[in-house]
mmCIF file of C-alpha atoms in Angstrom:
data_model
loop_
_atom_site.group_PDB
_atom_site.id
_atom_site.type_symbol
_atom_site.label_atom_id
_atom_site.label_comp_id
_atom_site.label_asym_id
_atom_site.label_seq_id
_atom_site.Cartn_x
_atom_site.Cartn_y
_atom_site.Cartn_z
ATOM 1 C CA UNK S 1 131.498 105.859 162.151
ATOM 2 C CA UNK S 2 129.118 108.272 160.255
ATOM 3 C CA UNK S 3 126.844 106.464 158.920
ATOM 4 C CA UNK S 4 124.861 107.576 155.955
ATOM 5 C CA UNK S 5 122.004 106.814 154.628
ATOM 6 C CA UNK S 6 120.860 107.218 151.582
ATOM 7 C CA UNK S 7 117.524 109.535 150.734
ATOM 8 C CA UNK S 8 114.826 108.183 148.158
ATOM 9 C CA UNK S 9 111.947 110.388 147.590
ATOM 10 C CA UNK S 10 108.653 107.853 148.133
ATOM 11 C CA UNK S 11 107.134 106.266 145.057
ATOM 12 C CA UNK S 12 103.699 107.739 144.274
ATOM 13 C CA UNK S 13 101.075 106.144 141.889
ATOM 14 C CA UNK S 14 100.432 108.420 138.846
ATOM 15 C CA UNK S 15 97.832 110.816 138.973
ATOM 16 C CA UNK S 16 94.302 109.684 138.040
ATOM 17 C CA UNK S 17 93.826 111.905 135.234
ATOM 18 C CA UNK S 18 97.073 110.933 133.502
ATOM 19 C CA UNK S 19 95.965 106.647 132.831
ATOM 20 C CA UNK S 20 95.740 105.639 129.146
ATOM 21 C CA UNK S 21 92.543 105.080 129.813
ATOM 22 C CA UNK S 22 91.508 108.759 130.899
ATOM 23 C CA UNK S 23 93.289 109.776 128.091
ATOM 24 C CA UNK S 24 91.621 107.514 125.281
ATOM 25 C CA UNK S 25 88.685 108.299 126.307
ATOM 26 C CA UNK S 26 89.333 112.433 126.265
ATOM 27 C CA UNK S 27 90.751 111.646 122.753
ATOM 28 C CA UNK S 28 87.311 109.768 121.867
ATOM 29 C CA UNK S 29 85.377 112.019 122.882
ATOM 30 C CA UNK S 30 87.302 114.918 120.885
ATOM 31 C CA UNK S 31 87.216 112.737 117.592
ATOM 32 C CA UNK S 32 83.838 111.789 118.353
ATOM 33 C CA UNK S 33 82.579 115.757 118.776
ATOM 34 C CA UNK S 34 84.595 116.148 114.920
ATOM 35 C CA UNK S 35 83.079 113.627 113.240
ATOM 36 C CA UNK S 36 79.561 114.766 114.521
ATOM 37 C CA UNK S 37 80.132 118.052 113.837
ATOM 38 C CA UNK S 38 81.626 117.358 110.326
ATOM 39 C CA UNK S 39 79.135 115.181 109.304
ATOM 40 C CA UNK S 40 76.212 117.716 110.597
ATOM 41 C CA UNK S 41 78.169 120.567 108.174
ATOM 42 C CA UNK S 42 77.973 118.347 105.192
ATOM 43 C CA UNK S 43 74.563 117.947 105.693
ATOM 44 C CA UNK S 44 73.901 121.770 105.001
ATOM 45 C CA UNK S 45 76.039 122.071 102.358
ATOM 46 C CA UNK S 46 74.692 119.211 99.496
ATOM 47 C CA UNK S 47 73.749 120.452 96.969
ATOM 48 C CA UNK S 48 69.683 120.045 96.078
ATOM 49 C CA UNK S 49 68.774 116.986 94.174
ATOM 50 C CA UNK S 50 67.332 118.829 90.564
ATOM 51 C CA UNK S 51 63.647 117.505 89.845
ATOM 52 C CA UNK S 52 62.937 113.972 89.246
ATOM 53 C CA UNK S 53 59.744 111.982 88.027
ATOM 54 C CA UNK S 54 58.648 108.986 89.294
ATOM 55 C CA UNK S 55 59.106 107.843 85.968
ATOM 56 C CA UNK S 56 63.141 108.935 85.925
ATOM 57 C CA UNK S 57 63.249 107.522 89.429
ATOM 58 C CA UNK S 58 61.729 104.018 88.949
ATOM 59 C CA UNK S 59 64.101 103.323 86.017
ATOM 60 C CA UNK S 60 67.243 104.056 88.105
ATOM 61 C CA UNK S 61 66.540 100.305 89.302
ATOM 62 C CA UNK S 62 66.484 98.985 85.504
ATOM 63 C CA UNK S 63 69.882 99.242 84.926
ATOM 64 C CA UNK S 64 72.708 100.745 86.811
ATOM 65 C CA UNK S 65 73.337 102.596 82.859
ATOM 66 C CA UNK S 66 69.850 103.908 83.176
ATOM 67 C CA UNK S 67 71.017 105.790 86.231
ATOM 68 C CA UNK S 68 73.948 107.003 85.378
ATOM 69 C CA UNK S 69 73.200 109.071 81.912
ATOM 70 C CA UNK S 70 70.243 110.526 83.824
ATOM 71 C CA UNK S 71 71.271 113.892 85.713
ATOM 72 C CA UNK S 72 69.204 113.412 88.673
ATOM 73 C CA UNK S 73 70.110 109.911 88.967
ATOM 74 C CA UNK S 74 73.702 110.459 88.698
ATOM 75 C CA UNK S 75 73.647 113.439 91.423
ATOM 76 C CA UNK S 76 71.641 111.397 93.788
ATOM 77 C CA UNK S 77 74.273 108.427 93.389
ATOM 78 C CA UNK S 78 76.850 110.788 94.234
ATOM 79 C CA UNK S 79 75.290 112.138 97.286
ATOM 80 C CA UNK S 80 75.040 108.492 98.123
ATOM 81 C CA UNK S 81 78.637 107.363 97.490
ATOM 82 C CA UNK S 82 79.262 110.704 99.519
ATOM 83 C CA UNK S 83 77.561 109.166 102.726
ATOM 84 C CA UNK S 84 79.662 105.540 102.127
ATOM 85 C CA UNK S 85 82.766 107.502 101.276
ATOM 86 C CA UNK S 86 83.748 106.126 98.278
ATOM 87 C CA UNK S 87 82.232 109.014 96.213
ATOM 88 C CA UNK S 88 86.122 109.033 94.404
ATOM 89 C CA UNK S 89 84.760 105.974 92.149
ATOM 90 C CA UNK S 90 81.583 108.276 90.259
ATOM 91 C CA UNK S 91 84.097 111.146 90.535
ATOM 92 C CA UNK S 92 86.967 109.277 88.767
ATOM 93 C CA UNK S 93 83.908 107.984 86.235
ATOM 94 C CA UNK S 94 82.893 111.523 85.554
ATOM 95 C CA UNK S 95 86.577 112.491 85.039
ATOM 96 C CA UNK S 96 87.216 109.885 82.209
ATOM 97 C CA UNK S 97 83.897 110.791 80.584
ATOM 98 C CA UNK S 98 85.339 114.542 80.186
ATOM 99 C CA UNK S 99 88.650 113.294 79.548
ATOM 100 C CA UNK S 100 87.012 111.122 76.647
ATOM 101 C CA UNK S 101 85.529 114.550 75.178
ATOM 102 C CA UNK S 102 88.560 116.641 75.093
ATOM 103 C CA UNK S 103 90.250 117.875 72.007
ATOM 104 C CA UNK S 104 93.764 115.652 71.476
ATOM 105 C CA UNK S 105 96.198 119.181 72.528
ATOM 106 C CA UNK S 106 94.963 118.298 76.039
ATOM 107 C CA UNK S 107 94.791 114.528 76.637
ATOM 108 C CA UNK S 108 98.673 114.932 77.846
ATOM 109 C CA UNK S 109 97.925 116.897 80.930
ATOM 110 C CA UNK S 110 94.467 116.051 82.009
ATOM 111 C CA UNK S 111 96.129 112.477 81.611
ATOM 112 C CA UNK S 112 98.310 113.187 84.136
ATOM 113 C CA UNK S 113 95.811 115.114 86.577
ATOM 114 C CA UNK S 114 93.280 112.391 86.575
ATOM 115 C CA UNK S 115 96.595 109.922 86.774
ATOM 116 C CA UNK S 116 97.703 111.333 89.988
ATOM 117 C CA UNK S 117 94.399 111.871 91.321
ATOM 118 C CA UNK S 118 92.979 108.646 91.008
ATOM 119 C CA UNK S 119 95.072 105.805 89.679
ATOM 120 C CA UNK S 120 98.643 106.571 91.054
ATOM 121 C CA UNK S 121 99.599 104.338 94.242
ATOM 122 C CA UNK S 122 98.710 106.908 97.361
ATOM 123 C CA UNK S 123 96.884 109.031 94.845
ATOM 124 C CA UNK S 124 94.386 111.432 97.457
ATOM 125 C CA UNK S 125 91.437 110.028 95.623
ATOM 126 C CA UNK S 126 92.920 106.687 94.924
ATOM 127 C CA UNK S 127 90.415 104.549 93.276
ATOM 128 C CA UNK S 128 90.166 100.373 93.986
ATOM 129 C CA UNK S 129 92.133 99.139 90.845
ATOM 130 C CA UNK S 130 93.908 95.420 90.584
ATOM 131 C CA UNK S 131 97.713 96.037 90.097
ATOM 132 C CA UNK S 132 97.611 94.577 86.130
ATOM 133 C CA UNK S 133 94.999 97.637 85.435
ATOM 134 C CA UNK S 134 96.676 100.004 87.691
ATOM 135 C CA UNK S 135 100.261 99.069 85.281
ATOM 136 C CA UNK S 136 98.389 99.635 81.964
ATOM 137 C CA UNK S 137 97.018 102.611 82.527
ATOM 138 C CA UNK S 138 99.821 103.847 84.148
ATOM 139 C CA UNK S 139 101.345 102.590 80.845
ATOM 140 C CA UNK S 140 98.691 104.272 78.526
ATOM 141 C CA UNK S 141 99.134 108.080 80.121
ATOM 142 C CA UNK S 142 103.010 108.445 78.525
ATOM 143 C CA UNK S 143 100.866 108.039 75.180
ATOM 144 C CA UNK S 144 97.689 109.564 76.298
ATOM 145 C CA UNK S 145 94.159 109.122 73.961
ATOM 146 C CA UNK S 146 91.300 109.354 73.651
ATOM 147 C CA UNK S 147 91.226 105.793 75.408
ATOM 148 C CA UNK S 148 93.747 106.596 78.039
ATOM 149 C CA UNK S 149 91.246 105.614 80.951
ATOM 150 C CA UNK S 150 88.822 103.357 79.357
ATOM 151 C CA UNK S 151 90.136 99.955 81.045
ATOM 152 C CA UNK S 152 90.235 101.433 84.378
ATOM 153 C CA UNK S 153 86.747 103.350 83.747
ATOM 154 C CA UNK S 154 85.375 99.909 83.248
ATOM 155 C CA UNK S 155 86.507 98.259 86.029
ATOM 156 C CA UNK S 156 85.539 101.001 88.620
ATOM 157 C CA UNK S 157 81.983 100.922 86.537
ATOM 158 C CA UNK S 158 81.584 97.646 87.296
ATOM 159 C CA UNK S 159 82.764 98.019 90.584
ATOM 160 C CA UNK S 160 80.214 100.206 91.506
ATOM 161 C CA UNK S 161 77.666 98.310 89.396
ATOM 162 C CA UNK S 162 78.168 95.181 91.572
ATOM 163 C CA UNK S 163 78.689 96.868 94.647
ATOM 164 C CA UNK S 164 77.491 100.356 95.203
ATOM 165 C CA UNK S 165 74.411 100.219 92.550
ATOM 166 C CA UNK S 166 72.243 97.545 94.721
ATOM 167 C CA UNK S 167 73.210 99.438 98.338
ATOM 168 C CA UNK S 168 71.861 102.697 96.400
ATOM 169 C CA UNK S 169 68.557 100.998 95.341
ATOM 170 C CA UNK S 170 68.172 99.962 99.104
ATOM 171 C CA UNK S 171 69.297 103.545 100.310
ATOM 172 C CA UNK S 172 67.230 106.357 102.225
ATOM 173 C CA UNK S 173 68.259 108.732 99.362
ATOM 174 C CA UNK S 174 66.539 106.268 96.846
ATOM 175 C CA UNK S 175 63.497 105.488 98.748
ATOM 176 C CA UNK S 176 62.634 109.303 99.577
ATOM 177 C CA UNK S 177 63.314 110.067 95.954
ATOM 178 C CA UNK S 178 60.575 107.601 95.159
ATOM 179 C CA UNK S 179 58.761 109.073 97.862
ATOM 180 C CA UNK S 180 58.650 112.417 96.637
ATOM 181 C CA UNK S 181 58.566 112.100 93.175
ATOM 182 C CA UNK S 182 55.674 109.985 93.928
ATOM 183 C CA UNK S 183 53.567 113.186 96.229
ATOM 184 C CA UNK S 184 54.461 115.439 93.421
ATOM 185 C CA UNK S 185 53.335 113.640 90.869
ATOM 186 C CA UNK S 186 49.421 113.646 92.295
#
């Protein structure tokens, strides 16, 4: 009799503009515009290296010690770590050098601060420590001394040392502190 037949609305290809591939590449472009931007903003806000010699300079590449118990030295390193994005190792460094200077009422609680900053597993500044180091000093900051971070201090020292230290020498921020310090000094 009646027969009916049954209505499917036609099948259309997606629109253009909606593909993965549109949209990675409108989310590239937005993270790309961020970074740029970002990393542009940074640039006007570092601080001013203080004044170096040539003298101070040149023995930044006797010993990785030499560099960091000079002020300018140790600023410039920072600004360099800053740029690899690692600058949490100096920062943890600097932290354990205070921490080592504190009167004994407040080891407890800076313990803890520089604990959860640094050392604690998803810490926001988590430094690169091997699990054994991580443990002790995790350890050591229920009984926090004097020597609380010294283990761990070492380690990322010598991290950096090894690692960061030689990159630094090789660096634009190195070289146009020679540079300078060099111009000023005639």
């Amino acid at each position: 009799m009646f027969g009916f037949q049954r209505f499917e609305p036609p099948v259309r290809a997606p629109a253009r503009s909606s593909t993965a591939k549109d949209l990675k590449d409108k989310v590239r472009s937005l993270r790309r515009r961020h970074t740029d931007s970002a990393l542009r903003d940074t640039e006007k806000l570092k601080p001013p290296l203080p004044p170096c010699t040539l003298q101070e300079v040149k023995q930044w590449s006797d010993s990785f010690d030499r560099l960091l118990r000079d002020k300018c030295g140790l600023e410039a390193f920072r600004q360099f770590l800053q740029t690899e994005f690692s600058d949490e190792n100096i920062e943890f460094w600097l932290a354990c050098e205070e921490y080592r200077m504190l009167s004994p009422s407040k080891h407890t609680n800076r313990a803890r601060k520089i604990h959860e900053d640094f050392v604690a597993t998803q810490a926001p500044r988590e430094v690169n420590l091997d699990s054994a180091t991580r443990i002790e000093t995790t350890s050591n900051v229920r009984k926090a001394d004097e020597h609380t971070f010294d283990n761990a201090q070492k380690r990322i020292e010598a991290l950096m040392e090894k690692d960061s230290y030689p990159r630094f020498l090789k660096s634009d921020i190195y070289q146009q502190l020679l540079r300078t310090s060099k111009k000023a000094e005639c």
